[in-house]
Short mmCIF file of the C-alpha atoms (twelve columns), coordinates in Angstrom:
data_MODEL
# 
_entry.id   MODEL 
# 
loop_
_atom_site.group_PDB 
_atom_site.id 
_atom_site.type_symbol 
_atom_site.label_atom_id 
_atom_site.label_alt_id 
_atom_site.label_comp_id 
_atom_site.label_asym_id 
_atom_site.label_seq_id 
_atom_site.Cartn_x 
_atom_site.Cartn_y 
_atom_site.Cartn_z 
_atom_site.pdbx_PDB_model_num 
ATOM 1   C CA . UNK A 1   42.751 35.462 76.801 1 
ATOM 2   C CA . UNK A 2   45.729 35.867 73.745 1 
ATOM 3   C CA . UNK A 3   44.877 39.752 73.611 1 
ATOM 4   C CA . UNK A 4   48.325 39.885 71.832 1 
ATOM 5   C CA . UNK A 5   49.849 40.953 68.150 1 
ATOM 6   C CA . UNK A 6   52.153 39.201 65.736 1 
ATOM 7   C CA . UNK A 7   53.797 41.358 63.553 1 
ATOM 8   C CA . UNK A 8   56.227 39.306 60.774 1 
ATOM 9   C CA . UNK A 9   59.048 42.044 59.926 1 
ATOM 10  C CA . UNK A 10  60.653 39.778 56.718 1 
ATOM 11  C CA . UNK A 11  62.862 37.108 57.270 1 
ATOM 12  C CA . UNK A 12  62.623 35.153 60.948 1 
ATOM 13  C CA . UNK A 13  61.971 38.269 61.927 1 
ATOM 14  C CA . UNK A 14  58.751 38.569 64.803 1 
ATOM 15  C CA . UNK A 15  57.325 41.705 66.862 1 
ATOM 16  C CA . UNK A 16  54.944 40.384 69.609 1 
ATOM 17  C CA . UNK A 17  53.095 43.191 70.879 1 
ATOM 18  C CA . UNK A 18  51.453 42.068 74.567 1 
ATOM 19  C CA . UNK A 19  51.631 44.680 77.707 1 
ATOM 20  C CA . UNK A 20  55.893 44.614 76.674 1 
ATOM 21  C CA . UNK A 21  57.067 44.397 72.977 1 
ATOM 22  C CA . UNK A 22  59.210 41.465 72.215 1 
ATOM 23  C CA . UNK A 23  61.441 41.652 69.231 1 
ATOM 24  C CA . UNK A 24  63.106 38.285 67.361 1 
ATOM 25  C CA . UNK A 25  66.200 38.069 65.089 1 
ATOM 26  C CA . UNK A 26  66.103 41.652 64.326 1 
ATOM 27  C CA . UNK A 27  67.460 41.774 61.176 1 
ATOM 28  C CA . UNK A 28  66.421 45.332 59.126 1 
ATOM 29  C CA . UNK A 29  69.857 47.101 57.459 1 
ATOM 30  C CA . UNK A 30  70.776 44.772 54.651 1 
ATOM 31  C CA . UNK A 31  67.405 43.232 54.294 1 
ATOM 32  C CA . UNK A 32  66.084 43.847 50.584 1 
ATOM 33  C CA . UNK A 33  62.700 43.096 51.895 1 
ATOM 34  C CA . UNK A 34  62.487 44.981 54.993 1 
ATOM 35  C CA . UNK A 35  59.950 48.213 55.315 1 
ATOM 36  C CA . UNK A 36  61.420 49.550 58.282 1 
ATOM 37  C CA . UNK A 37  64.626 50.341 59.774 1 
ATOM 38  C CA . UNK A 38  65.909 49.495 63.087 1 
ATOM 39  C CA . UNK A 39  65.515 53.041 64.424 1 
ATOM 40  C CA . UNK A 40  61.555 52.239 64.246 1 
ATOM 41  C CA . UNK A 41  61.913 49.548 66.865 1 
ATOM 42  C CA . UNK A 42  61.375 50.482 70.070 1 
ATOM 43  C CA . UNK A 43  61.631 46.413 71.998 1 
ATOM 44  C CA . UNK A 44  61.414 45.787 75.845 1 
ATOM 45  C CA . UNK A 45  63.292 42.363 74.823 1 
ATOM 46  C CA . UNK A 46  65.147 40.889 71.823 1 
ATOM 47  C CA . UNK A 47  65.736 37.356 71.354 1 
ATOM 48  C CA . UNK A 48  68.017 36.087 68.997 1 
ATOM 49  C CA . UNK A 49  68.062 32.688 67.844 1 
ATOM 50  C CA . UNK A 50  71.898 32.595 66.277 1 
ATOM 51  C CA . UNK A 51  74.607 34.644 65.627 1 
ATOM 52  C CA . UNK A 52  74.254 34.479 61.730 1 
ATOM 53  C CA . UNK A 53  74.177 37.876 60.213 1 
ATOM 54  C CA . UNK A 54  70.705 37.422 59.150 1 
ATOM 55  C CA . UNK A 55  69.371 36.906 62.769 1 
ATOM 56  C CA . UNK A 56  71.348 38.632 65.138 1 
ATOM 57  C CA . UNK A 57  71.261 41.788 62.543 1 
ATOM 58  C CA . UNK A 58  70.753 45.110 64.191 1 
ATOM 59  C CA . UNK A 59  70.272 43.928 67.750 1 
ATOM 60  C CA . UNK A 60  73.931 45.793 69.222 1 
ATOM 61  C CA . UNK A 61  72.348 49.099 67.830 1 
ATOM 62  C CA . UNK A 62  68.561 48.988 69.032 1 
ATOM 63  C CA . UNK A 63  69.904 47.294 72.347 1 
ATOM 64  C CA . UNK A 64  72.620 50.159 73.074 1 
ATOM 65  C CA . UNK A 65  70.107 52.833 72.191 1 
ATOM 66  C CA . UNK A 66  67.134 51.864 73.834 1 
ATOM 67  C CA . UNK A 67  68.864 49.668 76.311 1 
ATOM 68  C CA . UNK A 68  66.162 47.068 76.262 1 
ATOM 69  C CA . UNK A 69  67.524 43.144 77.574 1 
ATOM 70  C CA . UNK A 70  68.767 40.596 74.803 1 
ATOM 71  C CA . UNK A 71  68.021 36.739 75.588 1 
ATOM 72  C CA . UNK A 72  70.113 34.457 73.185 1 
ATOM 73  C CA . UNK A 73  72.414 31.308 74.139 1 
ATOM 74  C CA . UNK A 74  75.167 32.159 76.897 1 
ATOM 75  C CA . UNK A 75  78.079 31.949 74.483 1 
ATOM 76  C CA . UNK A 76  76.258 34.816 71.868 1 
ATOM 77  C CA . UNK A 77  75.103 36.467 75.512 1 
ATOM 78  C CA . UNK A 78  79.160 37.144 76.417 1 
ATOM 79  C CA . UNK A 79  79.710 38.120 73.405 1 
ATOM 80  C CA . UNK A 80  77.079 40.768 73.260 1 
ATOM 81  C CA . UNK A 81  77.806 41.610 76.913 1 
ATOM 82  C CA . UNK A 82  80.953 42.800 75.524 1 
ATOM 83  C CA . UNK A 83  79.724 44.879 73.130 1 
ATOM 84  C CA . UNK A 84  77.883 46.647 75.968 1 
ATOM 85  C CA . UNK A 85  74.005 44.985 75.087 1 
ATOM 86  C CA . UNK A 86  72.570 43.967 78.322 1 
ATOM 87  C CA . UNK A 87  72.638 40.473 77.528 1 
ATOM 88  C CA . UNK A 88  71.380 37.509 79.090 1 
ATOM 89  C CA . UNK A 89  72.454 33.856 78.440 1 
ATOM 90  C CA . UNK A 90  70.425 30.694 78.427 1 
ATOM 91  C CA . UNK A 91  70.939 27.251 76.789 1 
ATOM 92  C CA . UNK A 92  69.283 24.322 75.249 1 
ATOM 93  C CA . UNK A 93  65.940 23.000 77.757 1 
ATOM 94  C CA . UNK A 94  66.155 26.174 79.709 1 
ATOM 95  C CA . UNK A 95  63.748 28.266 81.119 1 
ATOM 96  C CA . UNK A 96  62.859 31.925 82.144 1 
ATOM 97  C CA . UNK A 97  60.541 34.352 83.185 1 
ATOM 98  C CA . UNK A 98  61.311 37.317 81.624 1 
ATOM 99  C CA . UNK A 99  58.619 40.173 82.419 1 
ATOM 100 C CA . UNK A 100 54.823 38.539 82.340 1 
ATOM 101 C CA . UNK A 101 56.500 36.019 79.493 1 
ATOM 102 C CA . UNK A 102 57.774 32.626 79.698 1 
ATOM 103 C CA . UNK A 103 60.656 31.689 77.860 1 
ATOM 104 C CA . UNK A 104 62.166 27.984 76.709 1 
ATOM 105 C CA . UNK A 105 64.940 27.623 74.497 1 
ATOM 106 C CA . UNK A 106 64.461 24.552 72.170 1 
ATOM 107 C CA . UNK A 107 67.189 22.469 70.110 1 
ATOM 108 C CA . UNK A 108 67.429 23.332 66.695 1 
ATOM 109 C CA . UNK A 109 70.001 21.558 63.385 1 
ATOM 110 C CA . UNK A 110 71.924 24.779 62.703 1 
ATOM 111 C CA . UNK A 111 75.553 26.348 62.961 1 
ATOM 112 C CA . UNK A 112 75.830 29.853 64.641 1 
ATOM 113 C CA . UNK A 113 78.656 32.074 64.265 1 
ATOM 114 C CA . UNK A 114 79.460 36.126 64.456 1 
ATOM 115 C CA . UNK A 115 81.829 38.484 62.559 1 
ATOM 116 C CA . UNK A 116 83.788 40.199 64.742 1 
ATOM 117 C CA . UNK A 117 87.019 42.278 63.646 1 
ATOM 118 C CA . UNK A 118 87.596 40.134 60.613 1 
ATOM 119 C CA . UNK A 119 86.854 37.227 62.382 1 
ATOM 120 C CA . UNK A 120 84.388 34.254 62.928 1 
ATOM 121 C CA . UNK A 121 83.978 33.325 65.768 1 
ATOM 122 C CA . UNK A 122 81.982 30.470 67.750 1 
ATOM 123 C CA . UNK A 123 78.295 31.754 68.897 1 
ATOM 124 C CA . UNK A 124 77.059 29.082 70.778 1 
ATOM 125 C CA . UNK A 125 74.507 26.542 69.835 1 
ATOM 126 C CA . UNK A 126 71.674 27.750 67.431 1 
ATOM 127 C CA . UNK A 127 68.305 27.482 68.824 1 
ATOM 128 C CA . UNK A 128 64.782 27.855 68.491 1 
ATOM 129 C CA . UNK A 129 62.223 29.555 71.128 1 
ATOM 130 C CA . UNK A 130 58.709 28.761 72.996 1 
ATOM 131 C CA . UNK A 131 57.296 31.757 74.032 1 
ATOM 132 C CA . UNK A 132 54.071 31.431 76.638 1 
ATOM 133 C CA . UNK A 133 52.408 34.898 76.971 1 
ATOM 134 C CA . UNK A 134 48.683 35.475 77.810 1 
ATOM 135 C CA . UNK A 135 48.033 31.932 77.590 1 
ATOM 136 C CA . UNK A 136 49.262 31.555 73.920 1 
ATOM 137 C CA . UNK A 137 52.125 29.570 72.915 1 
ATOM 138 C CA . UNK A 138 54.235 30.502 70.734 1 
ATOM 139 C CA . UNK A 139 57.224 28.305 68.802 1 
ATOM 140 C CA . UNK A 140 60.031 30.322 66.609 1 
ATOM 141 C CA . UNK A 141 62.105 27.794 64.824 1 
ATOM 142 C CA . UNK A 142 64.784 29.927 63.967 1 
ATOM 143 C CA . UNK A 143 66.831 28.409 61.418 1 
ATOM 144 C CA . UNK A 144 66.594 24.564 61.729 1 
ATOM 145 C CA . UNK A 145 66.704 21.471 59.552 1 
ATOM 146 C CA . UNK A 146 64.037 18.631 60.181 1 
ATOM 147 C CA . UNK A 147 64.485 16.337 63.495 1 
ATOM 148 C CA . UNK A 148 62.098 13.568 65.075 1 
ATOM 149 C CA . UNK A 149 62.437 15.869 68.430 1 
ATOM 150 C CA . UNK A 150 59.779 18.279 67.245 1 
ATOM 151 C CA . UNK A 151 57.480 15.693 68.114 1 
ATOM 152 C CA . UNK A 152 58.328 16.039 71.546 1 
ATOM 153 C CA . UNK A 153 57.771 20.085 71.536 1 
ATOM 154 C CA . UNK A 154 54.764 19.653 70.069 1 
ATOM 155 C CA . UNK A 155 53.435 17.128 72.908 1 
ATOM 156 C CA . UNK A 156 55.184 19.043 75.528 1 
ATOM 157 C CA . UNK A 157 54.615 22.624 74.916 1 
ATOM 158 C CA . UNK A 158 51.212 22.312 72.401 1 
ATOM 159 C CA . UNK A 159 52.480 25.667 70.507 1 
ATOM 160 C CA . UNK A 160 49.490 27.834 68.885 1 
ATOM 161 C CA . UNK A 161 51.205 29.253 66.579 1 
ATOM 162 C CA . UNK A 162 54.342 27.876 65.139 1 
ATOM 163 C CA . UNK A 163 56.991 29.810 62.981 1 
ATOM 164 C CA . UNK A 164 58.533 28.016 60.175 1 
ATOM 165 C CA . UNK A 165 61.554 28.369 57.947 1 
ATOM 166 C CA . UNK A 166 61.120 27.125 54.570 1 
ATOM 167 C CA . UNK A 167 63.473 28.683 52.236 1 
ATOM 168 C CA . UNK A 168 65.691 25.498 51.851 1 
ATOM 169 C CA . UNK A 169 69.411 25.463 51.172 1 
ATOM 170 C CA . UNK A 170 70.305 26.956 54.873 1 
ATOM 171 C CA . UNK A 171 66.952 25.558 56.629 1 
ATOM 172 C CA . UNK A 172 64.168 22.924 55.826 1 
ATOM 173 C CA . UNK A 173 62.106 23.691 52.641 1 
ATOM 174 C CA . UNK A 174 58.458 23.068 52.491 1 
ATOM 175 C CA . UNK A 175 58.523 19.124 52.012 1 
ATOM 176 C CA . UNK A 176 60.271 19.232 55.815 1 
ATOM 177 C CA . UNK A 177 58.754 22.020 57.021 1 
ATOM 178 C CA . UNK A 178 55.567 20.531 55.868 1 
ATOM 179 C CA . UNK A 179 56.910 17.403 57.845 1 
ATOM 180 C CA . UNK A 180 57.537 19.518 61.151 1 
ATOM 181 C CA . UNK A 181 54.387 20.861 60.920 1 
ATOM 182 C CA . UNK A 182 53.123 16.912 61.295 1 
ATOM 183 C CA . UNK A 183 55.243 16.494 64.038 1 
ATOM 184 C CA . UNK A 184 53.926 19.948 65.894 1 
ATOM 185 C CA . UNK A 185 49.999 19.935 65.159 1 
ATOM 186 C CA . UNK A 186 50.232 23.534 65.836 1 
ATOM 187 C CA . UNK A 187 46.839 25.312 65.379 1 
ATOM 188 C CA . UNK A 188 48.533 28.033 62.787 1 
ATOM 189 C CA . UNK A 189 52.031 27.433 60.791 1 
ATOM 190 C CA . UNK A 190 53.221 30.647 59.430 1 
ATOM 191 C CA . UNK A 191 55.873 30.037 57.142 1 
ATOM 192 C CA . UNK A 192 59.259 32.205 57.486 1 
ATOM 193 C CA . UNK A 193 62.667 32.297 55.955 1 
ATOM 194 C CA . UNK A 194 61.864 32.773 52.445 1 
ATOM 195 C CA . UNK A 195 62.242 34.774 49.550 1 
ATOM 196 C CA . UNK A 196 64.557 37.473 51.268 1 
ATOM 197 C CA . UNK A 197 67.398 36.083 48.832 1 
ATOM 198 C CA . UNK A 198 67.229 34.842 45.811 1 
ATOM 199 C CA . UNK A 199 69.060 31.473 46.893 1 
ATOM 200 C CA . UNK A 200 65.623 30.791 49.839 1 
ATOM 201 C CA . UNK A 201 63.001 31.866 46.619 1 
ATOM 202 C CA . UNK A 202 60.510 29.709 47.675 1 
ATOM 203 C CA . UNK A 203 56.398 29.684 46.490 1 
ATOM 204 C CA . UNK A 204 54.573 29.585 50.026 1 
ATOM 205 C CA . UNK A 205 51.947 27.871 48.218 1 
ATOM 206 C CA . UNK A 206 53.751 24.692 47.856 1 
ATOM 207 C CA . UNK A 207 54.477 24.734 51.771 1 
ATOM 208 C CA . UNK A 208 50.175 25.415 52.447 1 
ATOM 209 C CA . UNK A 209 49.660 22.353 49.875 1 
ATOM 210 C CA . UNK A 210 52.124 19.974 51.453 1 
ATOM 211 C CA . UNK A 211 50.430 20.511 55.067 1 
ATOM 212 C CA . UNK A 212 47.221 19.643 53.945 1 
ATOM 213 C CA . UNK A 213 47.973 17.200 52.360 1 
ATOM 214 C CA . UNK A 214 49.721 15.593 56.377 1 
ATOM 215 C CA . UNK A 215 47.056 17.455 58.999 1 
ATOM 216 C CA . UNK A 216 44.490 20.356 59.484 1 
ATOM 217 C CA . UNK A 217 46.893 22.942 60.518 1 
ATOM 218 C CA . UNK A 218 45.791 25.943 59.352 1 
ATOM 219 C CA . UNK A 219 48.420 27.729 57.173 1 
ATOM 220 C CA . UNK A 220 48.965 31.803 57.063 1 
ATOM 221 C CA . UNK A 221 51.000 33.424 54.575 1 
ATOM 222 C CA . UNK A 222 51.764 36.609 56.053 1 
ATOM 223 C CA . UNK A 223 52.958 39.346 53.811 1 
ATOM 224 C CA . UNK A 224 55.872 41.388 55.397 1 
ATOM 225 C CA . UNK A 225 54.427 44.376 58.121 1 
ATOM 226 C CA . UNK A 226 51.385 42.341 58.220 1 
ATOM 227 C CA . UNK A 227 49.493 42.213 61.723 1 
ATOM 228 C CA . UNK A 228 48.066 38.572 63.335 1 
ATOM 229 C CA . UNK A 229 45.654 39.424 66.642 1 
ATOM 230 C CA . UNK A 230 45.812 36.693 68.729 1 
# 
């Protein structure tokens, strides 16, 4: 019943085309590897997993001109809020129904800040997303290290398609990754992440190796602007 497109835009970020177009960690201006800019986006909803430059990107701009909602954790949500984005705050095991889409916020091992006037300041908890549209689940990562608790997403929420960082450094690379996919049994890993900067250059290769070598998950490298039919 999927009926529904993933489009990988570089980095972690996603464009899920279903009867609404859902945007993740929209991150085009400063990008080396991005094809478009954010003036090409046209989201009903963005999600943002952090507030890391990287992720939350160019979501103030394409929120304030196309004035589309923004789902992220409540303490990145007030801050957006006050940037006049029409934000809306969630946390850690939550759930909502946002249009014909279900959305669950998981855990995930990462910091989150934002730049603000010279500043840093606190973001929130980073986190990861399961997104149930059409009968398809869907499991963004975001930027996470390895933990034993992707077992229980896996058993719980039986993702389809999973979304992977694998760059290393800031995330897992694709021993751990390879190890989360284990832990998820996902039908598809698609890994994410990678290669934007020269400190993430990772060979995607190794990651589609390392997972056979633990399960039958199918891997798929996608190449950025690429198109998945669901």
């Amino acid at each position: 019943m999927y009926g529904i497109q993933l489009i990988w835009h570089g980095h972690a970020c996603f464009e899920i085309r279903a009867s609404f177009n859902v945007l993740i960690d929209p991150f085009f201006r400063g990008n080396p590897k991005a094809k478009l800019v954010p003036e090409d986006m046209g989201p009903d909803i963005i999600l943002v997993t952090h507030g890391h430059y990287d992720h939350l990107g160019d979501t103030i701009g394409i929120a304030q001109r196309t004035r589309c909602r923004v789902i992220t954790v409540h303490e990145l949500a007030n801050y957006l809020k006050s940037q006049k984005v029409m934000a809306e705050g969630m946390n850690i095991g939550g759930r909502m129904k946002v249009n014909d889409m279900s959305v669950v916020m998981t855990d995930a091992n990462h910091s989150s800040s934002v730049s603000h006037a010279g500043l840093r300041l606190y973001a929130g908890r980073a986190a990861g997303f399961i997104l149930q549209v059409n009968g398809c689940s869907i499991y963004h990562a975001g930027d996470t290290g390895l933990f034993t608790d992707m077992r229980l997403i896996g058993d719980v929420y039986r993702p389809d398609v999973a979304l992977l960082p694998i760059g290393g450094r800031y995330t897992m690379d694709p021993d751990d990754a390879a190890r989360a996919v284990d832990f998820i049994r996902p039908k598809i890993a698609i890994p994410m992440h990678y290669n934007t900067f020269d400190v993430i250059s990772q060979d995607p290769l190794d990651f589609v190796h390392k997972v056979r070598d633990l399960c039958d998950t199918e891997v798929l490298i996608m190449n950025i602007g690429d198109v998945l039919d669901l």
